[in-house]
mmCIF file of C-alpha atoms in Angstrom:
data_model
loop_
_atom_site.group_PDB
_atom_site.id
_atom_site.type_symbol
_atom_site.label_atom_id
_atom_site.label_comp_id
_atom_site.label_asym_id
_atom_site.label_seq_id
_atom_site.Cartn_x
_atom_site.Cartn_y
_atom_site.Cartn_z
ATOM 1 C CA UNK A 1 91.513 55.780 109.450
ATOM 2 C CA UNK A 2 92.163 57.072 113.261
ATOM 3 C CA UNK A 3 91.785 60.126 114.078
ATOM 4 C CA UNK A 4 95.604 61.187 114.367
ATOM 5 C CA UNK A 5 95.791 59.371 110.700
ATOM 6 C CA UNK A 6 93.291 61.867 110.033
ATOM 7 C CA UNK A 7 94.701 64.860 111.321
ATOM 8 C CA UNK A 8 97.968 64.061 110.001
ATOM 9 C CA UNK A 9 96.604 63.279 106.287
ATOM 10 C CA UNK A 10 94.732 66.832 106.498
ATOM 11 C CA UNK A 11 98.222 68.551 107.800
ATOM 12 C CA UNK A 12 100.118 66.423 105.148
ATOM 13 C CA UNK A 13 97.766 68.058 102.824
ATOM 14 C CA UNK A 14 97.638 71.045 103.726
ATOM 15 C CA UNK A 15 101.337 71.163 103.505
ATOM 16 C CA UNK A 16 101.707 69.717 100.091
ATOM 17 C CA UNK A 17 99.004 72.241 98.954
ATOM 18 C CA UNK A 18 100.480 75.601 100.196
ATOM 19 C CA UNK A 19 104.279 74.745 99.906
ATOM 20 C CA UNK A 20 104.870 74.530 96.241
ATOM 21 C CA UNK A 21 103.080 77.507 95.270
ATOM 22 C CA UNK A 22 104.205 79.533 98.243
ATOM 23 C CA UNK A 23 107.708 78.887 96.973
ATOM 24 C CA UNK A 24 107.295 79.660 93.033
ATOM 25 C CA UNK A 25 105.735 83.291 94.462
ATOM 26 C CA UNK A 26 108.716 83.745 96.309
ATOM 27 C CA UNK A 27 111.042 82.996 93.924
ATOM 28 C CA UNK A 28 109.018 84.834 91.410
ATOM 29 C CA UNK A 29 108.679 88.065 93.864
ATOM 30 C CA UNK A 30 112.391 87.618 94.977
ATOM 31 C CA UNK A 31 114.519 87.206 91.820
ATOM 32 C CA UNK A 32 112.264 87.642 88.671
ATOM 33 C CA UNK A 33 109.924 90.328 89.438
ATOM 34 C CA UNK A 34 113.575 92.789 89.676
ATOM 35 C CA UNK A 35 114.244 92.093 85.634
ATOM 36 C CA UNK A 36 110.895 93.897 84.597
ATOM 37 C CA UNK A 37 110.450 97.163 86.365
ATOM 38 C CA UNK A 38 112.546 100.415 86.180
ATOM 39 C CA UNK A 39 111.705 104.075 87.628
ATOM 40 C CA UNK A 40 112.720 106.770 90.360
ATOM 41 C CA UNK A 41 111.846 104.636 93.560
ATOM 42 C CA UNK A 42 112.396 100.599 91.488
ATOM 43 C CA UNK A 43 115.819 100.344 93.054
ATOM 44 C CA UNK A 44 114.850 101.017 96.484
ATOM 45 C CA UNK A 45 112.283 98.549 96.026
ATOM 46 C CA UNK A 46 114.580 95.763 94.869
ATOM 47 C CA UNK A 47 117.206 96.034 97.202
ATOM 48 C CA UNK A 48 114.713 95.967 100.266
ATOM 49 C CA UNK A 49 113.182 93.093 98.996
ATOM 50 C CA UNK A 50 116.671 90.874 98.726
ATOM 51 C CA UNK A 51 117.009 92.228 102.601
ATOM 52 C CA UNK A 52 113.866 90.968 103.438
ATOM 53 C CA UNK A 53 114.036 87.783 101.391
ATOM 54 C CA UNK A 54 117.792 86.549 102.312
ATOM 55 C CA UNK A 55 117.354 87.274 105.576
ATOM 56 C CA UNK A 56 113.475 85.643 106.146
ATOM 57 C CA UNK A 57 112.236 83.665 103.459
ATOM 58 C CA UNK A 58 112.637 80.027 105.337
ATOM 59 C CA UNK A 59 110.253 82.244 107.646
ATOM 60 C CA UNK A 60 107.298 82.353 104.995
ATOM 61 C CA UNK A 61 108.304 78.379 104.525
ATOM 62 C CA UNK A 62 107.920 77.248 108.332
ATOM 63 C CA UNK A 63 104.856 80.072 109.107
ATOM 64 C CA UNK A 64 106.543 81.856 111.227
ATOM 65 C CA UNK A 65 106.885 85.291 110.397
ATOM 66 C CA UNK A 66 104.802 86.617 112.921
ATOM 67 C CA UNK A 67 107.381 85.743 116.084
ATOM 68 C CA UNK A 68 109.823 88.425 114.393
ATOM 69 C CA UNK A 69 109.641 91.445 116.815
ATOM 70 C CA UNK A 70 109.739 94.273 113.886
ATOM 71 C CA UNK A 71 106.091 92.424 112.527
ATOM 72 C CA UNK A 72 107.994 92.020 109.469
ATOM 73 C CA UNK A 73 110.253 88.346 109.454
ATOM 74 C CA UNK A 74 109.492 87.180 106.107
ATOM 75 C CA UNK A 75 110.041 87.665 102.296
ATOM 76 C CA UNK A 76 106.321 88.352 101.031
ATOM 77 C CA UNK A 77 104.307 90.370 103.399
ATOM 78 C CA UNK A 78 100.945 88.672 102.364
ATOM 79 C CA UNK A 79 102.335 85.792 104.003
ATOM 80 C CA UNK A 80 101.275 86.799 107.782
ATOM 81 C CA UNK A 81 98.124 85.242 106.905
ATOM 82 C CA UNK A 82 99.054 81.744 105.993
ATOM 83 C CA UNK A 83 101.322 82.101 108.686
ATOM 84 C CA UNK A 84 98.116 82.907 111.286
ATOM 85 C CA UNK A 85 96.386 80.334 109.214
ATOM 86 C CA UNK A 86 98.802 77.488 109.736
ATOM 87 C CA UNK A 87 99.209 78.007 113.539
ATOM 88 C CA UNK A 88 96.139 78.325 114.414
ATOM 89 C CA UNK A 89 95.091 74.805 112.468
ATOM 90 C CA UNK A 90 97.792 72.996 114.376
ATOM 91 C CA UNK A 91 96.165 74.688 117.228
ATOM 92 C CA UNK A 92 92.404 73.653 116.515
ATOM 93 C CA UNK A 93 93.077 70.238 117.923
ATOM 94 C CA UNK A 94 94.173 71.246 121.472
ATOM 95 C CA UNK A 95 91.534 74.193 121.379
ATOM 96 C CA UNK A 96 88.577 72.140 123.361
ATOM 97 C CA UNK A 97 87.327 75.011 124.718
ATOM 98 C CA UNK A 98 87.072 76.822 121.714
ATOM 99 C CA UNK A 99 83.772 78.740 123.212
ATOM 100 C CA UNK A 100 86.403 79.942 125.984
ATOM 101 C CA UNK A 101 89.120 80.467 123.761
ATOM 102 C CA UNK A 102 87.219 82.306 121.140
ATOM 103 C CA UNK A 103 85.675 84.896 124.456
ATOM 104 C CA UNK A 104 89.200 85.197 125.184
ATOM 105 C CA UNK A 105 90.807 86.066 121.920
ATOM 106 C CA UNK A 106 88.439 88.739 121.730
ATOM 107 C CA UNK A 107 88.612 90.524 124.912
ATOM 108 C CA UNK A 108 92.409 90.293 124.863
ATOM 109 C CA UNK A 109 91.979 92.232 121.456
ATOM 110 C CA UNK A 110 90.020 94.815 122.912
ATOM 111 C CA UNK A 111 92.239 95.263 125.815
ATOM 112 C CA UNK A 112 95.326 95.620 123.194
ATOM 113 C CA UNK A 113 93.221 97.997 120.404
ATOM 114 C CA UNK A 114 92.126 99.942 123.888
ATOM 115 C CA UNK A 115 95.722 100.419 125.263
ATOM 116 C CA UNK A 116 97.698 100.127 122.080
ATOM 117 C CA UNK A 117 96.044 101.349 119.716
ATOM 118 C CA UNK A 118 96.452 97.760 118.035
ATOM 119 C CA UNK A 119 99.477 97.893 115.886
ATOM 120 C CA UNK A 120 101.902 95.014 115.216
ATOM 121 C CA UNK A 121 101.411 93.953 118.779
ATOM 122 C CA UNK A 122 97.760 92.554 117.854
ATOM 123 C CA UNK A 123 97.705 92.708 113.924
ATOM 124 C CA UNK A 124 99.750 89.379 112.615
ATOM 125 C CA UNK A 125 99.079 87.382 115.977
ATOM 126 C CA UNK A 126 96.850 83.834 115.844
ATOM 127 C CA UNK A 127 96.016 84.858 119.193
ATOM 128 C CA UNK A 128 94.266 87.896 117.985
ATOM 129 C CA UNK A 129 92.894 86.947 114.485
ATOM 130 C CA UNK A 130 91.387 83.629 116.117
ATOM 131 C CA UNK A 131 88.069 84.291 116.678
ATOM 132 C CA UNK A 132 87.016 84.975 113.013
ATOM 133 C CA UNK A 133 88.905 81.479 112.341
ATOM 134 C CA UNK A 134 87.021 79.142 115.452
ATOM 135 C CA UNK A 135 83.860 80.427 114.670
ATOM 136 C CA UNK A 136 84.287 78.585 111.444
ATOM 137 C CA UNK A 137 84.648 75.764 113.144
ATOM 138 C CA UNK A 138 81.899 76.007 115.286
ATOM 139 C CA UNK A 139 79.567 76.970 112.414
ATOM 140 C CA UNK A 140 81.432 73.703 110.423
ATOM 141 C CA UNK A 141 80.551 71.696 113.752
ATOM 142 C CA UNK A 142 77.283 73.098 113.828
ATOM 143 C CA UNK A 143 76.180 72.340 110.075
ATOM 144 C CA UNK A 144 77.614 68.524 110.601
ATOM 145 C CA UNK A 145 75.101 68.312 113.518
ATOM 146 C CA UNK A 146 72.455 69.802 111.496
ATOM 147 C CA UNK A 147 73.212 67.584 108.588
ATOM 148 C CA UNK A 148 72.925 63.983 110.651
ATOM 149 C CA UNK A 149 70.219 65.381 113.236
ATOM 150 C CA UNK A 150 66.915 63.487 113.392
ATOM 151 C CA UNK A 151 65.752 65.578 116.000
ATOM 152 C CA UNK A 152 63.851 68.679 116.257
ATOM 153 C CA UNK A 153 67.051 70.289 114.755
ATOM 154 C CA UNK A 154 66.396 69.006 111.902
ATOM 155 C CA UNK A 155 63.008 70.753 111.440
ATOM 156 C CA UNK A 156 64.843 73.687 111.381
ATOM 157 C CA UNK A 157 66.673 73.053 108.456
ATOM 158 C CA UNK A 158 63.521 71.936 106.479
ATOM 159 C CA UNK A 159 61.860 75.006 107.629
ATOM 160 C CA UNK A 160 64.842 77.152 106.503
ATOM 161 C CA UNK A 161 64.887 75.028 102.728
ATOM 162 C CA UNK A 162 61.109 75.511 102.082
ATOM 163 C CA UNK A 163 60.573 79.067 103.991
ATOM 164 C CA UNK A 164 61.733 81.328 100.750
ATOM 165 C CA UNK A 165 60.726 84.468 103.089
ATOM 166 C CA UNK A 166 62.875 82.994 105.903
ATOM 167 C CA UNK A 167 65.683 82.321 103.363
ATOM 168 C CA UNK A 168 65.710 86.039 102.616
ATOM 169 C CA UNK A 169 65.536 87.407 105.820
ATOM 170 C CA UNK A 170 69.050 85.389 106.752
ATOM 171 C CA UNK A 171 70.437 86.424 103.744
ATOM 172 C CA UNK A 172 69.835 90.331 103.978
ATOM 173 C CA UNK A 173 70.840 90.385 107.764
ATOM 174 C CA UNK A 174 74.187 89.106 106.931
ATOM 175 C CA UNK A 175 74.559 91.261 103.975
ATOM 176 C CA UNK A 176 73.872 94.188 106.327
ATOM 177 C CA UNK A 177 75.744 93.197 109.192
ATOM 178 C CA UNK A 178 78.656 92.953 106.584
ATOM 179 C CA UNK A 179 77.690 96.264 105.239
ATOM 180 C CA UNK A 180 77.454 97.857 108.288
ATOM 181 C CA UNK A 181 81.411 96.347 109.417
ATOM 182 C CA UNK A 182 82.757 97.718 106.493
ATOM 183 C CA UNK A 183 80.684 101.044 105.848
ATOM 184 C CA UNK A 184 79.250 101.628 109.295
ATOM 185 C CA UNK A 185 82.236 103.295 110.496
ATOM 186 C CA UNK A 186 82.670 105.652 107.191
ATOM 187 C CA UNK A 187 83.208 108.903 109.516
ATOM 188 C CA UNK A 188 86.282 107.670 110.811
ATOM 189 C CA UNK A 189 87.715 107.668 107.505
ATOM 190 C CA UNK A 190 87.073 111.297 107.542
ATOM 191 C CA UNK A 191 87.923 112.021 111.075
ATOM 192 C CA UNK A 192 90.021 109.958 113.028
ATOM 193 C CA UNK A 193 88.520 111.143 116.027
ATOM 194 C CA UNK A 194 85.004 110.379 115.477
ATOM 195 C CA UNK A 195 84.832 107.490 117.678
ATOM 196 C CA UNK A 196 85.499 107.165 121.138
ATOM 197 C CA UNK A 197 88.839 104.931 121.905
ATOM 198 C CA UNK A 198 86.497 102.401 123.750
ATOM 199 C CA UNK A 199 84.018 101.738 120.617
ATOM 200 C CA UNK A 200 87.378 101.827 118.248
ATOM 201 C CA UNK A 201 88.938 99.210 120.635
ATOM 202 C CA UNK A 202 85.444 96.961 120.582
ATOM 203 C CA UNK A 203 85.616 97.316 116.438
ATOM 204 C CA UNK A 204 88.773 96.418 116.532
ATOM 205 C CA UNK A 205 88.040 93.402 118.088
ATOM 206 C CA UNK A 206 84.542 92.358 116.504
ATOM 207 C CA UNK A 207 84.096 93.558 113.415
ATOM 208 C CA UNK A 208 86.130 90.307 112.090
ATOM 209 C CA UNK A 209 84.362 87.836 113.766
ATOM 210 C CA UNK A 210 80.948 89.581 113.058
ATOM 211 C CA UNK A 211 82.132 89.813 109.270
ATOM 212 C CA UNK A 212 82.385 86.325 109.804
ATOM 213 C CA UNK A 213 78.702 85.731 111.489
ATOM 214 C CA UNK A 214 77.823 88.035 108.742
ATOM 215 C CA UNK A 215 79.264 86.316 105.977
ATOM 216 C CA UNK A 216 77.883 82.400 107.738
ATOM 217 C CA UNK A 217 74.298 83.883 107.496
ATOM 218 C CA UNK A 218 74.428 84.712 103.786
ATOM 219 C CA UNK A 219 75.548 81.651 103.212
ATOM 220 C CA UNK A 220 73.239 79.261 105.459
ATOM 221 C CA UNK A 221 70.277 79.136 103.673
ATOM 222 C CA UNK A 222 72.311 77.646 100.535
ATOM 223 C CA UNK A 223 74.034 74.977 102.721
ATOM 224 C CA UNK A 224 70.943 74.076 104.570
ATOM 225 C CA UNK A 225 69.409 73.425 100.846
ATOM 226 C CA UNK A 226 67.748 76.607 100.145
ATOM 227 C CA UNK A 227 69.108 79.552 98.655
ATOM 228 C CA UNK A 228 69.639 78.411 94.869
ATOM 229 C CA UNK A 229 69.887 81.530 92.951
ATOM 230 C CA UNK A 230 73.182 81.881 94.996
ATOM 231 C CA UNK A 231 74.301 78.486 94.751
ATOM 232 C CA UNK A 232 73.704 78.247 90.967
ATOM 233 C CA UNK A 233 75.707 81.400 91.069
ATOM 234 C CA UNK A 234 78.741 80.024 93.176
ATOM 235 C CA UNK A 235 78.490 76.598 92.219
ATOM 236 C CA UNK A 236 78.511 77.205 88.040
ATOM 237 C CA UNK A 237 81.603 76.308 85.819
ATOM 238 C CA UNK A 238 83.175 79.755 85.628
ATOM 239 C CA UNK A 239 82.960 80.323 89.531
ATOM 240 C CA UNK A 240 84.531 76.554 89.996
ATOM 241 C CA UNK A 241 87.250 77.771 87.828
ATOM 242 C CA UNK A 242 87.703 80.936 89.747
ATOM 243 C CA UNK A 243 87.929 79.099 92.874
ATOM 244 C CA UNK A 244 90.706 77.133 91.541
ATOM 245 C CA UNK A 245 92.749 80.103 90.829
ATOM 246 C CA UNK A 246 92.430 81.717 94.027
ATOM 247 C CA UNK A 247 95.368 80.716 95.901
ATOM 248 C CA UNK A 248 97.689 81.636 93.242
ATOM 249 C CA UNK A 249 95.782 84.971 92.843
ATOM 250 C CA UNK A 250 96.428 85.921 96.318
ATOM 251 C CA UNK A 251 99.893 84.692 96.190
ATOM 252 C CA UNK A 252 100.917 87.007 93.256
ATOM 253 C CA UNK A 253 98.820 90.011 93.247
ATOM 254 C CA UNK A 254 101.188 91.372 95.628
ATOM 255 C CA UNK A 255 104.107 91.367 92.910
ATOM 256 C CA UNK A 256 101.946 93.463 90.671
ATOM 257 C CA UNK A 257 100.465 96.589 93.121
ATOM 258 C CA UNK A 258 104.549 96.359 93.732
ATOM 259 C CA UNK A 259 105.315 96.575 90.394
ATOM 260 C CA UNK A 260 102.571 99.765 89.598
ATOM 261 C CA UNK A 261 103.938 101.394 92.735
ATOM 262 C CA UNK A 262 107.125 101.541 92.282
ATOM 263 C CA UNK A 263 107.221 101.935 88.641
ATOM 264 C CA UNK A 264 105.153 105.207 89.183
ATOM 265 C CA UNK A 265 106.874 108.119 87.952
ATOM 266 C CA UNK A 266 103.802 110.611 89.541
ATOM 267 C CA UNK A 267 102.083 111.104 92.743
ATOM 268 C CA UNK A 268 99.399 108.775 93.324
ATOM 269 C CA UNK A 269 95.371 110.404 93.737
ATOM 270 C CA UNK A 270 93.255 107.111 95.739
ATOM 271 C CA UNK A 271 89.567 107.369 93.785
ATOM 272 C CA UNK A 272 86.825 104.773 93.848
ATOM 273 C CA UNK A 273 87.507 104.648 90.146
ATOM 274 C CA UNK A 274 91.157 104.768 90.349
ATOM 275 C CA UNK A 275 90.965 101.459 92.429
ATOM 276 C CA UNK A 276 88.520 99.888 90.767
ATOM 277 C CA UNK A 277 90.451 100.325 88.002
ATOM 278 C CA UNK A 278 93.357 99.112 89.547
ATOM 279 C CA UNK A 279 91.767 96.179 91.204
ATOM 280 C CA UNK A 280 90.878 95.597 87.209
ATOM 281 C CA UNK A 281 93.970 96.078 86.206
ATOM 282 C CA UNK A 282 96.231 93.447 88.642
ATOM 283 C CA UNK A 283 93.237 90.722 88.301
ATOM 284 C CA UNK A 284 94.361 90.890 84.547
ATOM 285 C CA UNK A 285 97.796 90.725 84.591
ATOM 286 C CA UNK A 286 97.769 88.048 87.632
ATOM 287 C CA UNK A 287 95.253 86.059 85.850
ATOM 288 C CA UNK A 288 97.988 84.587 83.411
ATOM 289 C CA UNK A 289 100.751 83.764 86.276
ATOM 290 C CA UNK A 290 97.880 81.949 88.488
ATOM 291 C CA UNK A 291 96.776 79.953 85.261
ATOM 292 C CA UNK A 292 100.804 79.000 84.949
ATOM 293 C CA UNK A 293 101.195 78.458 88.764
ATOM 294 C CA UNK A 294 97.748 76.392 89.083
ATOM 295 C CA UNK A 295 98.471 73.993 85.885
ATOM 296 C CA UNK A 296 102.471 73.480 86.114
ATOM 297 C CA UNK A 297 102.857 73.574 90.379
ATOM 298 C CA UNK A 298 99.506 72.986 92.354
ATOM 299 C CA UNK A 299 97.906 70.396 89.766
ATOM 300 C CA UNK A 300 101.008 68.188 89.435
ATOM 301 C CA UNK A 301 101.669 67.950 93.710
ATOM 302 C CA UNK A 302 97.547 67.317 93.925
ATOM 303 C CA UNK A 303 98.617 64.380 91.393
ATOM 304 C CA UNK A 304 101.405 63.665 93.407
ATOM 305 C CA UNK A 305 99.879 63.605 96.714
ATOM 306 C CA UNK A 306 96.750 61.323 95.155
ATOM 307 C CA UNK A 307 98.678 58.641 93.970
ATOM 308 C CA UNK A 308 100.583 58.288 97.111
ATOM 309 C CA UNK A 309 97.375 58.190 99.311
ATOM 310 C CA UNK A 310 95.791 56.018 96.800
ATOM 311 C CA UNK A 311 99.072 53.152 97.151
ATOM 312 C CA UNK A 312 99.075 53.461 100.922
ATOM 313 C CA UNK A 313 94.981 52.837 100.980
ATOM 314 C CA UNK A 314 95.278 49.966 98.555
ATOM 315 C CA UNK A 315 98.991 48.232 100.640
ATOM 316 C CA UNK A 316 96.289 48.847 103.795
ATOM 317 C CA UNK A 317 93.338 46.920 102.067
#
């Protein structure tokens, strides 16, 4: 298979796996999700949502929501990030430079946190939310060299797999870079003004892609065939079914924290236990929908897709 065969199959894919399900959550969020709530603020809730969804769902459909000037072109607003998803794999290809690009996307986010204060301008744009994505592929390049080296590279990686101290020490430093991203910057939450515009503007900017460093050292020792208390962990039945159900989770949660929201017939008091408990809550009553969605709309197209793949392969041979 060439490699435009290639890139088409894995677009063809792609397509075939995000499509089917994207459109059951929209016509689930659009038309069916209306029939089961009531309360003071339901209506106002439905008839924005046939606005939105008349007027923009083929914009969820051909990822494209983010080109609308208002920020907000589509039906379901957890679209935007298939939408940057999709746009910026078509874009991988033509990326060569993704070193350069990835420098670029950054500093350009700076500039607009810095001047802008971010805001739609920056929020839902590939160009902005790119570097998280091409350091995956670098790491992804990376590994594959790692993998097929014979060189001293690959001393590394048996250094890494036997060294349990060295194991650990990549581990905790991307647990605490993640840590510090997402709880480093605690004051702000209590004064907005805690920061200077400058470091809010470099935050802005880095604390996804050094999420994503973070996230590619806590994972490294596993993939470089260490780390197996976390792999047994990710790799055992009940994750693997988890993993399946993902997709549809994220697709439909959003129909639920609508649903308790606008429902609500009190003022709202944000606790650590009142989300967790919420965050309990929507897992549970999104957990049967993503079963339904997974069984009767992603399994069947994965069928689908197989068997036409598996024709085309066997016409070829």
């Amino acid at each position: 298979m060439c490699i435009r065969d290639s890139y088409l199959y894995t677009l063809f894919h792609r397509v075939l796996r995000i499509i089917p399900s994207y459109l059951m959550a929209i016509l689930l969020f659009w038309k069916i999700t209306p029939i089961f709530g009531n309360g003071p603020s339901w209506q106002v809730y439905v008839d924005g949502n046939n606005q939105t969804c008349s007027q923009g769902w083929w914009r969820d459909l051909t990822f494209s929501t983010n080109f609308e000037y208002s920020g907000d072109g589509g039906c379901m607003p957890q679209g935007w990030y298939l939408t940057v998803d999709m746009q910026i794999f078509l874009s991988a290809p033509i990326l060569v430079g993704i070193y350069l690009a990835t420098i670029s996307s950054i500093v350009y986010s700076s500039w607009l946190s810095y001047k802008y204060k971010w805001g739609s301008l920056a929020y839902l744009k590939p160009w902005t939310r790119a570097p998280a994505y091409l350091i995956g592929i670098l790491a992804a390049i990376f590994y594959n060299e790692l993998k097929s080296s014979k060189d001293n590279v690959s001393k590394l990686t048996k250094f890494v797999r036997e060294s349990r101290i060295a194991q650990l020490v990549i581990s905790v430093s991307g647990i605490m870079l993640m840590g510090w991203i997402i709880y480093g910057v605690e004051p702000a939450v209590k004064n907005p003004h805690a920061f200077s515009n400058l470091f809010n503007a470099l935050y802005t900017s880095l604390s996804r892609p050094l999420f994503t460093i973070g996230l590619l050292l806590t994972l490294l020792p596993s993939l470089l065939g260490g780390g197996r208390t976390l792999k047994n962990i990710l790799g055992n039945s009940f994750m693997s079914a988890i993993a399946k159900l993902t997709f549809a989770f994220y697709l439909l949660h959003w129909i639920f924290l609508n649903w308790k929201t606008y429902t609500a017939r009190s003022s709202f008091f944000f606790t650590h236990r009142d989300v967790f408990i919420d965050t309990i809550s929507t897992c549970c009553l999104a957990l049967p929908l993503a079963i339904f969605v997974h069984l009767f709309v992603e399994i069947p197209f994965g069928n689908i897709e197989q068997k036409f793949f598996a024709q085309r392969r066997s016409k070829e041979n």
